[in-house]
Coordinates of C-alpha atoms in Angstrom, one line a residue:
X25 CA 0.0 0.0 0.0
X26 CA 1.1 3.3 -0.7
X27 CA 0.2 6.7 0.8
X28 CA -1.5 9.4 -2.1
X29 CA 0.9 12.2 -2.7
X30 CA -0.6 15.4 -0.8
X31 CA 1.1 18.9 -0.6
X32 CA 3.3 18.7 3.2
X33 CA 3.8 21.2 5.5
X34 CA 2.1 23.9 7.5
X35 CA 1.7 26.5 4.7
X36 CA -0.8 24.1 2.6
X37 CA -2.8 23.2 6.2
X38 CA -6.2 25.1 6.9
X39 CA -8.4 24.8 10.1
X40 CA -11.5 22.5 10.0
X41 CA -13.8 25.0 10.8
X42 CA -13.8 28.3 13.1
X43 CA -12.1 26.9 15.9
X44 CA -10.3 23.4 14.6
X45 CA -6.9 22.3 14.1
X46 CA -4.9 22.4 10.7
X47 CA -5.7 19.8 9.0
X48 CA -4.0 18.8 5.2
X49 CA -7.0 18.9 2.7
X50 CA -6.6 15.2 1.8
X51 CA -6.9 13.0 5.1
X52 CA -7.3 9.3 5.4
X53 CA -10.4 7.2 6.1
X54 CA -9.1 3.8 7.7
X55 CA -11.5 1.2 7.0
X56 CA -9.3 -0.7 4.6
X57 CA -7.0 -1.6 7.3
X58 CA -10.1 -3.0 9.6
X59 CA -12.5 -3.8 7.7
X60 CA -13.1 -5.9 4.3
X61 CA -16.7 -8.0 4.7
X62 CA -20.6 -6.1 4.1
X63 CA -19.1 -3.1 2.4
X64 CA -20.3 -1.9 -0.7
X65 CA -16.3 -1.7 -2.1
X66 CA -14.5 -3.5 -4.8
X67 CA -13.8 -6.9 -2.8
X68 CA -10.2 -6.6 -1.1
X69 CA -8.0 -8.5 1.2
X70 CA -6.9 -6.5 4.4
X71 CA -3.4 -5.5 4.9
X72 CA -0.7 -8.0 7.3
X73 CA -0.3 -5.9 10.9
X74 CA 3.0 -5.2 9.8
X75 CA 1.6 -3.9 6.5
X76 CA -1.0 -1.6 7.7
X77 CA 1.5 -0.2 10.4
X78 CA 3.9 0.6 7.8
X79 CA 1.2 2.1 6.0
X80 CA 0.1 5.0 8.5
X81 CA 3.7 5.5 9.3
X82 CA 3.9 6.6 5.8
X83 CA 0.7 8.5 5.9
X84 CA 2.0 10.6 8.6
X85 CA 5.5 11.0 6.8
X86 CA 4.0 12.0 3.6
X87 CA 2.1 15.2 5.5
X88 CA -1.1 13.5 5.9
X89 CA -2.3 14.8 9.5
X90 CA -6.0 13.8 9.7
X91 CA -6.9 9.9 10.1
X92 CA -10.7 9.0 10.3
X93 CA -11.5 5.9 12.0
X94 CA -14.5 4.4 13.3
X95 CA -15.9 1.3 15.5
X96 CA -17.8 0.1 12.5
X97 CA -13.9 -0.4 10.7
X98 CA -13.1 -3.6 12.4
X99 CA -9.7 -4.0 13.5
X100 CA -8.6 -0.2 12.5
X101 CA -9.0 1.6 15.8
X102 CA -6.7 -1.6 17.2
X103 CA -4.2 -0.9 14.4
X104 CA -3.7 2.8 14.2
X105 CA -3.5 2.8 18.3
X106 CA -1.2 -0.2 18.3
X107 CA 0.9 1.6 15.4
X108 CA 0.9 5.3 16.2
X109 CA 0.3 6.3 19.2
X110 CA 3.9 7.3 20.1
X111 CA 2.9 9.6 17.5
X112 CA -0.2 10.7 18.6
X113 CA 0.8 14.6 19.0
X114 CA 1.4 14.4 15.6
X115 CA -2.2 14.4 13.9
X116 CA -5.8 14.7 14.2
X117 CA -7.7 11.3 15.4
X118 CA -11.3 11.5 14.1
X119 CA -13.8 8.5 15.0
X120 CA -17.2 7.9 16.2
X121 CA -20.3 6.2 17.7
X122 CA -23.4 4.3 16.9
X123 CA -22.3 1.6 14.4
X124 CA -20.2 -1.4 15.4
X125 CA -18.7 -4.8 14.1
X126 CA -18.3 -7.6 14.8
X127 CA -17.9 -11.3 13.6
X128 CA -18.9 -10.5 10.3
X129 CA -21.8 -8.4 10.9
X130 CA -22.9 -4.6 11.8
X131 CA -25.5 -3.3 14.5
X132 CA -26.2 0.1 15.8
X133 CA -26.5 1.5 19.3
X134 CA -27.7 5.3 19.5
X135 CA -28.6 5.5 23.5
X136 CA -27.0 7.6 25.3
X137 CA -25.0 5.3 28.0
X138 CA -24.4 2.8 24.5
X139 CA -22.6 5.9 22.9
X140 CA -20.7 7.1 26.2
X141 CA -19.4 3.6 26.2
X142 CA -18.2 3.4 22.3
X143 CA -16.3 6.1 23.3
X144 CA -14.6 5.4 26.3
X145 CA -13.8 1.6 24.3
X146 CA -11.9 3.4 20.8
X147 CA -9.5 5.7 23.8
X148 CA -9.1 2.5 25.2
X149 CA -8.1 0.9 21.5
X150 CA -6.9 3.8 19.9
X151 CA -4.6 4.1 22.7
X152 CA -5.4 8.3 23.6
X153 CA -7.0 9.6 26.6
X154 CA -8.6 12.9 24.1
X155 CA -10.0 12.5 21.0
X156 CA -9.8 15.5 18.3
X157 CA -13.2 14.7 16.7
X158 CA -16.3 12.3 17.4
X159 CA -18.9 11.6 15.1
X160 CA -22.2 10.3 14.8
X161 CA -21.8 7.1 12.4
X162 CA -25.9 7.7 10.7
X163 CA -27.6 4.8 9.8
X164 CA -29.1 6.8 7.2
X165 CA -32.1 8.0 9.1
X166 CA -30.5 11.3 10.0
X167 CA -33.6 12.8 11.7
X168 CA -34.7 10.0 13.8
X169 CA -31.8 9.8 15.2
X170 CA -31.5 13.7 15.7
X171 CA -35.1 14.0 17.0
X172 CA -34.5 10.9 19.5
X173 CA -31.3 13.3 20.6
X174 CA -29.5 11.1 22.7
X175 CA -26.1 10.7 21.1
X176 CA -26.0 14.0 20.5
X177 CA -26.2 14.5 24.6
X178 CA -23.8 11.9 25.0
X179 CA -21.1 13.5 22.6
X180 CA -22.0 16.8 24.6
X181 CA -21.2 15.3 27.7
X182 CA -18.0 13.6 26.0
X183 CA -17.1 17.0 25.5
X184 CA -17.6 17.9 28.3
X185 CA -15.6 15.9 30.2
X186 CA -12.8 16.4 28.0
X187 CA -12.8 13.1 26.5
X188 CA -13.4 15.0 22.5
X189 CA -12.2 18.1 21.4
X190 CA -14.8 18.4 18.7
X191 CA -18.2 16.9 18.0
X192 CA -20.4 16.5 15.0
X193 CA -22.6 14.1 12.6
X194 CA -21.3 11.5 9.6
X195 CA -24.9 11.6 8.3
X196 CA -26.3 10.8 4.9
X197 CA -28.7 13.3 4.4
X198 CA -28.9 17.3 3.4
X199 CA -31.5 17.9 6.1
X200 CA -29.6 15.8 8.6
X201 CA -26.6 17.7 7.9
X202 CA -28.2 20.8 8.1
X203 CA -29.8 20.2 11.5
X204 CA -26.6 19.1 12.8
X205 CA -25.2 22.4 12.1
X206 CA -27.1 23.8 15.4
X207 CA -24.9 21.8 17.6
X208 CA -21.8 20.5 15.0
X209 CA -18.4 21.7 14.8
X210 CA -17.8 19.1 12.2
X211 CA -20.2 17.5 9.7
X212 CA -18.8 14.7 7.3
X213 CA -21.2 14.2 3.9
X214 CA -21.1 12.4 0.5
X215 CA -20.0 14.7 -1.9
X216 CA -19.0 13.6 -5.2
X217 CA -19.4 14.6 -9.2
X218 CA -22.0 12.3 -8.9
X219 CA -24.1 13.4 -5.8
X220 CA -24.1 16.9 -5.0
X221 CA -26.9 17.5 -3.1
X222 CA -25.1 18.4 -0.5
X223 CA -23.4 21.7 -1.5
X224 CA -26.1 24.0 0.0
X225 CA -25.7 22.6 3.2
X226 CA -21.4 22.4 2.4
X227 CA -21.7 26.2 1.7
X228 CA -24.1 27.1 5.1
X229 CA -22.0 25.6 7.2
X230 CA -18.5 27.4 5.9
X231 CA -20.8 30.4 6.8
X232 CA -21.7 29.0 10.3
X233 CA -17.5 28.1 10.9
X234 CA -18.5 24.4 11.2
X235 CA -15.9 22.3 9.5
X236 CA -16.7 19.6 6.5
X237 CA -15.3 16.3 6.0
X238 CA -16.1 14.5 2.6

């Protein structure tokens, strides 16, 4: 595996949103080194340990400063914990609660004590007593979720308690997104050439200082 080339150094870094950290506009989403079964992906085999650890050491050595993780990636908060976290004031952890995996097969938890708990369990894995960023990982029904409101308390009280320096929603919807930018300081959406229904909401929230992730 080899890292994509991206522009290093500070000068090329911009803060995800109003009060973020400096992030490199192309970061890494780790579910290839977790995660390779009920995802709609070209089939692929995961990397060796050794493999994947070389991997994000050569992410962070090519400039790449922002790695997004999640529960729902398998064995990747294990990995980039095992493998960088003698690094760990060197870039921006994102990951975040609601889905999980295991033995093949994905479930969601969105109570509050279930998303306290996911948290406390990727420190624990990811090796890091503060995470940079926390999401909500949306099962696609972005208002239910929003209107029940109790992972958004519980990444409040994460906050809180100094366990996440920033909280938002990975959700899959414009309106979703859009709600979430009452309480967000990040929102992650799909954005492509082929789905932009999103850019409203992309262009509301530069306005509102709440950082995007793609």
């Amino acid at each position: 595996m080899t890292p994509p080339a991206t522009p290093n150094g500070p000068a090329h870094r911009r803060p995800l949103g109003a009060h973020g950290p400096a992030v490199e506009p192309l970061a890494y989403g780790a579910v290839k080194i977790g995660r390779n079964q009920g995802l709609k992906l070209t089939p692929f085999a995961l990397p060796s340990e050794p493999a994947a650890e070389r991997f994000l050491h050569d992410l962070l050595d090519a400039g790449v400063n922002l790695i997004d993780t999640a529960p729902a990636y398998g064995l990747s908060e294990q990995r980039i914990g095992s493998a960088l976290a003698r690094r760990r004031d060197e870039f921006v952890l994102s990951t975040k609660v609601g889905e999980h995996f295991h033995d093949g097969r994905s479930w969601f938890d969105f109570t509050y004590a279930g998303a306290l708990d996911s948290l406390d369990r990727s420190r624990q894995r990811l090796q890091t007593d503060v995470l940079d960023l926390a999401l909500i990982h949306s099962n696609g029904d972005d208002a239910g979720i929003l209107d029940d409101g109790a992972p958004v308390d519980a990444l409040c009280e994460a906050k809180r308690r100094g366990w996440v320096r920033q909280i938002g929603l990975s959700g899959k919807t414009p309106e979703g997104a859009r709600r979430a930018l009452a309480w967000a300081d990040v929102i992650m959406v799909p954005l492509s050439l082929d789905d932009t229904q999103h850019l409203d909401v992309v262009a509301q929230a530069a306005q509102q200082g709440v950082g995007v992730l793609v």
